[in-house]
GROMACS .gro file of C-alpha atoms in nm:
model
  238
    1UNK     CA    1  -0.111   1.088   0.085
    2UNK     CA    2  -0.366   0.831  -0.036
    3UNK     CA    3  -0.731   0.929  -0.001
    4UNK     CA    4  -1.034   0.711  -0.046
    5UNK     CA    5  -1.169   0.669  -0.396
    6UNK     CA    6  -1.511   0.817  -0.481
    7UNK     CA    7  -1.801   0.631  -0.327
    8UNK     CA    8  -1.893   0.301  -0.495
    9UNK     CA    9  -2.158   0.199  -0.246
   10UNK     CA   10  -2.425  -0.024  -0.378
   11UNK     CA   11  -2.727   0.040  -0.146
   12UNK     CA   12  -2.948  -0.201  -0.335
   13UNK     CA   13  -2.741  -0.496  -0.224
   14UNK     CA   14  -2.757  -0.417   0.145
   15UNK     CA   15  -2.986  -0.644   0.355
   16UNK     CA   16  -2.823  -0.597   0.698
   17UNK     CA   17  -2.597  -0.356   0.883
   18UNK     CA   18  -2.313  -0.432   1.118
   19UNK     CA   19  -2.166  -0.142   1.315
   20UNK     CA   20  -1.885  -0.076   1.549
   21UNK     CA   21  -1.954   0.087   1.891
   22UNK     CA   22  -1.657   0.264   2.049
   23UNK     CA   23  -1.555   0.586   1.862
   24UNK     CA   24  -1.836   0.516   1.612
   25UNK     CA   25  -2.146   0.577   1.833
   26UNK     CA   26  -1.955   0.751   2.119
   27UNK     CA   27  -1.610   0.876   2.195
   28UNK     CA   28  -1.437   0.617   2.409
   29UNK     CA   29  -1.149   0.790   2.581
   30UNK     CA   30  -1.354   1.035   2.791
   31UNK     CA   31  -1.547   0.732   2.918
   32UNK     CA   32  -1.236   0.532   2.999
   33UNK     CA   33  -1.078   0.822   3.175
   34UNK     CA   34  -1.390   0.878   3.384
   35UNK     CA   35  -1.417   0.503   3.462
   36UNK     CA   36  -1.050   0.489   3.565
   37UNK     CA   37  -1.099   0.790   3.798
   38UNK     CA   38  -1.404   0.621   3.950
   39UNK     CA   39  -1.203   0.304   4.003
   40UNK     CA   40  -0.920   0.504   4.168
   41UNK     CA   41  -1.165   0.664   4.411
   42UNK     CA   42  -1.307   0.323   4.497
   43UNK     CA   43  -0.961   0.178   4.558
   44UNK     CA   44  -0.880   0.468   4.791
   45UNK     CA   45  -1.157   0.362   5.016
   46UNK     CA   46  -1.146  -0.020   4.986
   47UNK     CA   47  -0.777  -0.086   4.908
   48UNK     CA   48  -0.577   0.212   5.026
   49UNK     CA   49  -0.237   0.044   4.984
   50UNK     CA   50  -0.313  -0.030   4.619
   51UNK     CA   51  -0.449   0.322   4.570
   52UNK     CA   52  -0.129   0.471   4.714
   53UNK     CA   53   0.091   0.280   4.470
   54UNK     CA   54  -0.134   0.240   4.166
   55UNK     CA   55  -0.416   0.497   4.218
   56UNK     CA   56  -0.291   0.710   3.930
   57UNK     CA   57  -0.488   0.605   3.618
   58UNK     CA   58  -0.176   0.624   3.404
   59UNK     CA   59   0.008   0.375   3.631
   60UNK     CA   60  -0.283   0.134   3.635
   61UNK     CA   61  -0.319   0.166   3.255
   62UNK     CA   62   0.048   0.074   3.211
   63UNK     CA   63  -0.006  -0.244   3.412
   64UNK     CA   64  -0.303  -0.320   3.192
   65UNK     CA   65  -0.097  -0.271   2.882
   66UNK     CA   66   0.177  -0.503   3.022
   67UNK     CA   67  -0.094  -0.758   3.096
   68UNK     CA   68  -0.187  -0.747   2.725
   69UNK     CA   69   0.163  -0.867   2.649
   70UNK     CA   70   0.206  -1.124   2.927
   71UNK     CA   71  -0.144  -1.277   2.882
   72UNK     CA   72  -0.202  -1.308   2.508
   73UNK     CA   73  -0.474  -1.559   2.581
   74UNK     CA   74  -0.678  -1.265   2.709
   75UNK     CA   75  -0.603  -1.034   2.412
   76UNK     CA   76  -0.960  -1.058   2.283
   77UNK     CA   77  -1.121  -0.992   2.628
   78UNK     CA   78  -1.078  -0.636   2.749
   79UNK     CA   79  -1.287  -0.707   3.061
   80UNK     CA   80  -1.056  -0.995   3.168
   81UNK     CA   81  -0.746  -0.783   3.092
   82UNK     CA   82  -0.880  -0.502   3.312
   83UNK     CA   83  -0.994  -0.736   3.588
   84UNK     CA   84  -0.665  -0.929   3.603
   85UNK     CA   85  -0.455  -0.605   3.597
   86UNK     CA   86  -0.651  -0.491   3.896
   87UNK     CA   87  -0.594  -0.820   4.067
   88UNK     CA   88  -0.222  -0.796   4.002
   89UNK     CA   89  -0.179  -0.454   4.155
   90UNK     CA   90  -0.390  -0.566   4.458
   91UNK     CA   91  -0.149  -0.857   4.504
   92UNK     CA   92   0.160  -0.641   4.463
   93UNK     CA   93   0.031  -0.390   4.720
   94UNK     CA   94  -0.069  -0.656   4.973
   95UNK     CA   95  -0.442  -0.601   4.951
   96UNK     CA   96  -0.700  -0.875   4.910
   97UNK     CA   97  -0.685  -0.989   4.540
   98UNK     CA   98  -1.052  -1.089   4.576
   99UNK     CA   99  -1.134  -0.718   4.561
  100UNK     CA  100  -1.057  -0.734   4.193
  101UNK     CA  101  -1.414  -0.846   4.125
  102UNK     CA  102  -1.605  -0.565   4.293
  103UNK     CA  103  -1.340  -0.315   4.180
  104UNK     CA  104  -1.386  -0.418   3.818
  105UNK     CA  105  -1.764  -0.395   3.852
  106UNK     CA  106  -1.721  -0.033   3.963
  107UNK     CA  107  -1.512   0.039   3.654
  108UNK     CA  108  -1.740  -0.153   3.425
  109UNK     CA  109  -2.061   0.014   3.540
  110UNK     CA  110  -1.902   0.357   3.471
  111UNK     CA  111  -1.774   0.233   3.134
  112UNK     CA  112  -2.139   0.175   3.027
  113UNK     CA  113  -2.232   0.537   3.086
  114UNK     CA  114  -2.174   0.663   2.729
  115UNK     CA  115  -2.237   1.001   2.574
  116UNK     CA  116  -2.341   0.946   2.219
  117UNK     CA  117  -2.226   1.147   1.923
  118UNK     CA  118  -2.511   1.379   1.823
  119UNK     CA  119  -2.571   1.179   1.500
  120UNK     CA  120  -2.560   0.836   1.657
  121UNK     CA  121  -2.915   0.793   1.798
  122UNK     CA  122  -3.106   0.938   1.495
  123UNK     CA  123  -2.885   0.728   1.265
  124UNK     CA  124  -2.943   0.408   1.461
  125UNK     CA  125  -3.315   0.469   1.466
  126UNK     CA  126  -3.315   0.528   1.088
  127UNK     CA  127  -3.103   0.219   1.018
  128UNK     CA  128  -3.299  -0.008   1.258
  129UNK     CA  129  -3.628   0.082   1.079
  130UNK     CA  130  -3.491  -0.052   0.759
  131UNK     CA  131  -3.239  -0.325   0.834
  132UNK     CA  132  -3.140  -0.575   1.103
  133UNK     CA  133  -2.853  -0.396   1.278
  134UNK     CA  134  -2.585  -0.599   1.455
  135UNK     CA  135  -2.331  -0.453   1.691
  136UNK     CA  136  -1.975  -0.573   1.615
  137UNK     CA  137  -1.710  -0.460   1.867
  138UNK     CA  138  -1.372  -0.555   2.001
  139UNK     CA  139  -1.461  -0.361   2.315
  140UNK     CA  140  -1.672  -0.450   2.616
  141UNK     CA  141  -1.968  -0.215   2.595
  142UNK     CA  142  -2.306  -0.380   2.640
  143UNK     CA  143  -2.568  -0.230   2.404
  144UNK     CA  144  -2.840  -0.309   2.659
  145UNK     CA  145  -2.661  -0.149   2.952
  146UNK     CA  146  -2.583   0.164   2.755
  147UNK     CA  147  -2.950   0.191   2.668
  148UNK     CA  148  -2.944   0.117   2.295
  149UNK     CA  149  -3.053  -0.249   2.288
  150UNK     CA  150  -3.385  -0.189   2.123
  151UNK     CA  151  -3.208  -0.079   1.810
  152UNK     CA  152  -3.005  -0.394   1.765
  153UNK     CA  153  -3.098  -0.725   1.616
  154UNK     CA  154  -2.795  -0.890   1.777
  155UNK     CA  155  -2.458  -0.794   1.927
  156UNK     CA  156  -2.117  -0.960   1.896
  157UNK     CA  157  -1.810  -0.877   2.100
  158UNK     CA  158  -1.460  -1.022   2.079
  159UNK     CA  159  -1.481  -1.119   2.442
  160UNK     CA  160  -1.790  -1.336   2.396
  161UNK     CA  161  -1.709  -1.467   2.046
  162UNK     CA  162  -1.344  -1.550   2.113
  163UNK     CA  163  -1.184  -1.352   1.830
  164UNK     CA  164  -1.230  -0.997   1.729
  165UNK     CA  165  -1.201  -0.776   1.424
  166UNK     CA  166  -1.035  -0.791   1.171
  167UNK     CA  167  -1.080  -1.170   1.183
  168UNK     CA  168  -1.341  -1.252   0.922
  169UNK     CA  169  -1.509  -1.515   1.148
  170UNK     CA  170  -1.672  -1.251   1.372
  171UNK     CA  171  -1.795  -1.058   1.065
  172UNK     CA  172  -1.940  -1.373   0.914
  173UNK     CA  173  -2.108  -1.469   1.247
  174UNK     CA  174  -2.274  -1.131   1.255
  175UNK     CA  175  -2.399  -1.177   0.898
  176UNK     CA  176  -2.530  -1.525   0.988
  177UNK     CA  177  -2.717  -1.376   1.290
  178UNK     CA  178  -2.904  -1.152   1.049
  179UNK     CA  179  -2.981  -1.431   0.807
  180UNK     CA  180  -2.783  -1.281   0.519
  181UNK     CA  181  -2.460  -1.345   0.325
  182UNK     CA  182  -2.151  -1.131   0.397
  183UNK     CA  183  -2.183  -0.952   0.054
  184UNK     CA  184  -2.531  -0.839   0.160
  185UNK     CA  185  -2.397  -0.652   0.471
  186UNK     CA  186  -2.276  -0.303   0.507
  187UNK     CA  187  -2.029  -0.272   0.790
  188UNK     CA  188  -1.981   0.072   0.951
  189UNK     CA  189  -1.690   0.166   1.164
  190UNK     CA  190  -1.422   0.422   1.246
  191UNK     CA  191  -1.102   0.208   1.254
  192UNK     CA  192  -0.932   0.178   0.922
  193UNK     CA  193  -0.758  -0.149   0.998
  194UNK     CA  194  -1.016  -0.331   1.218
  195UNK     CA  195  -1.331  -0.210   1.059
  196UNK     CA  196  -1.250  -0.121   0.696
  197UNK     CA  197  -0.974  -0.368   0.609
  198UNK     CA  198  -1.146  -0.636   0.831
  199UNK     CA  199  -1.488  -0.579   0.672
  200UNK     CA  200  -1.350  -0.588   0.320
  201UNK     CA  201  -1.161  -0.903   0.394
  202UNK     CA  202  -1.489  -1.057   0.515
  203UNK     CA  203  -1.649  -0.977   0.185
  204UNK     CA  204  -1.874  -0.689   0.300
  205UNK     CA  205  -1.936  -0.347   0.177
  206UNK     CA  206  -1.781  -0.101   0.418
  207UNK     CA  207  -1.852   0.260   0.524
  208UNK     CA  208  -1.555   0.429   0.690
  209UNK     CA  209  -1.675   0.677   0.950
  210UNK     CA  210  -1.384   0.926   0.939
  211UNK     CA  211  -1.491   1.200   1.180
  212UNK     CA  212  -1.145   1.355   1.206
  213UNK     CA  213  -1.049   1.354   0.838
  214UNK     CA  214  -0.758   1.111   0.866
  215UNK     CA  215  -0.582   1.018   0.547
  216UNK     CA  216  -0.639   0.670   0.405
  217UNK     CA  217  -0.328   0.458   0.445
  218UNK     CA  218  -0.434   0.117   0.311
  219UNK     CA  219  -0.429   0.148  -0.067
  220UNK     CA  220  -0.503  -0.027  -0.293
  221UNK     CA  221  -0.788  -0.127  -0.068
  222UNK     CA  222  -1.057   0.135  -0.033
  223UNK     CA  223  -1.378   0.162   0.165
  224UNK     CA  224  -1.697   0.170  -0.046
  225UNK     CA  225  -1.780   0.508   0.098
  226UNK     CA  226  -1.633   0.750   0.352
  227UNK     CA  227  -1.842   0.982   0.568
  228UNK     CA  228  -1.779   1.225   0.851
  229UNK     CA  229  -2.109   1.156   1.031
  230UNK     CA  230  -2.360   0.877   1.035
  231UNK     CA  231  -2.660   1.075   0.911
  232UNK     CA  232  -2.459   1.146   0.588
  233UNK     CA  233  -2.436   0.778   0.540
  234UNK     CA  234  -2.813   0.738   0.598
  235UNK     CA  235  -2.867   0.997   0.325
  236UNK     CA  236  -2.656   0.783   0.086
  237UNK     CA  237  -2.870   0.480   0.170
  238UNK     CA  238  -3.205   0.649   0.135
   0.00000   0.00000   0.00000
């Protein structure tokens, strides 16, 4: 198995930070599972025919996955994919498709109730005192609704920007928002392809947050550093 090379991070070049959200600052799947359960309970009250056929989170998730294939125009917009998958099952069950809007809002509100990794808040506080920090996510979390907005200089999502990681354009837009060049940015994220390969392709330094100790599978490319928690990265930057 290939493993990342020893750290070659150049802290002196860093003038801004971009950072992923889901599975970097908080674990995403417990949140999604809870939000899907909340949605199912709401449908049971407001759209019982839909709940009877599609109330199981796994069934609704399968529809959402199919929507990803049939609506490639929405591939960058997880909110729209979720909303339109709800609308589709409402229609199939004979319920009012207009319920898709309030149903999605129930899901979305629960999706914003995140439980941070223990290292996330102290690391964000440390980073924000030293650099402009820009959120860079393919997901649909809102840094203000999750209660972290004060630590961010700006936030970019694939839904709002129109393309997501690993497209270099969203990385470059984040750098522009901080008033720096891409090579002056350190991008931090957990996804080897989207964050590490994407950030390297955009000309940034990259810190791979590898909490689970996964092997590196993208040689000869290598992250500039690999850490198992965010405070370890802060210590490297200090």
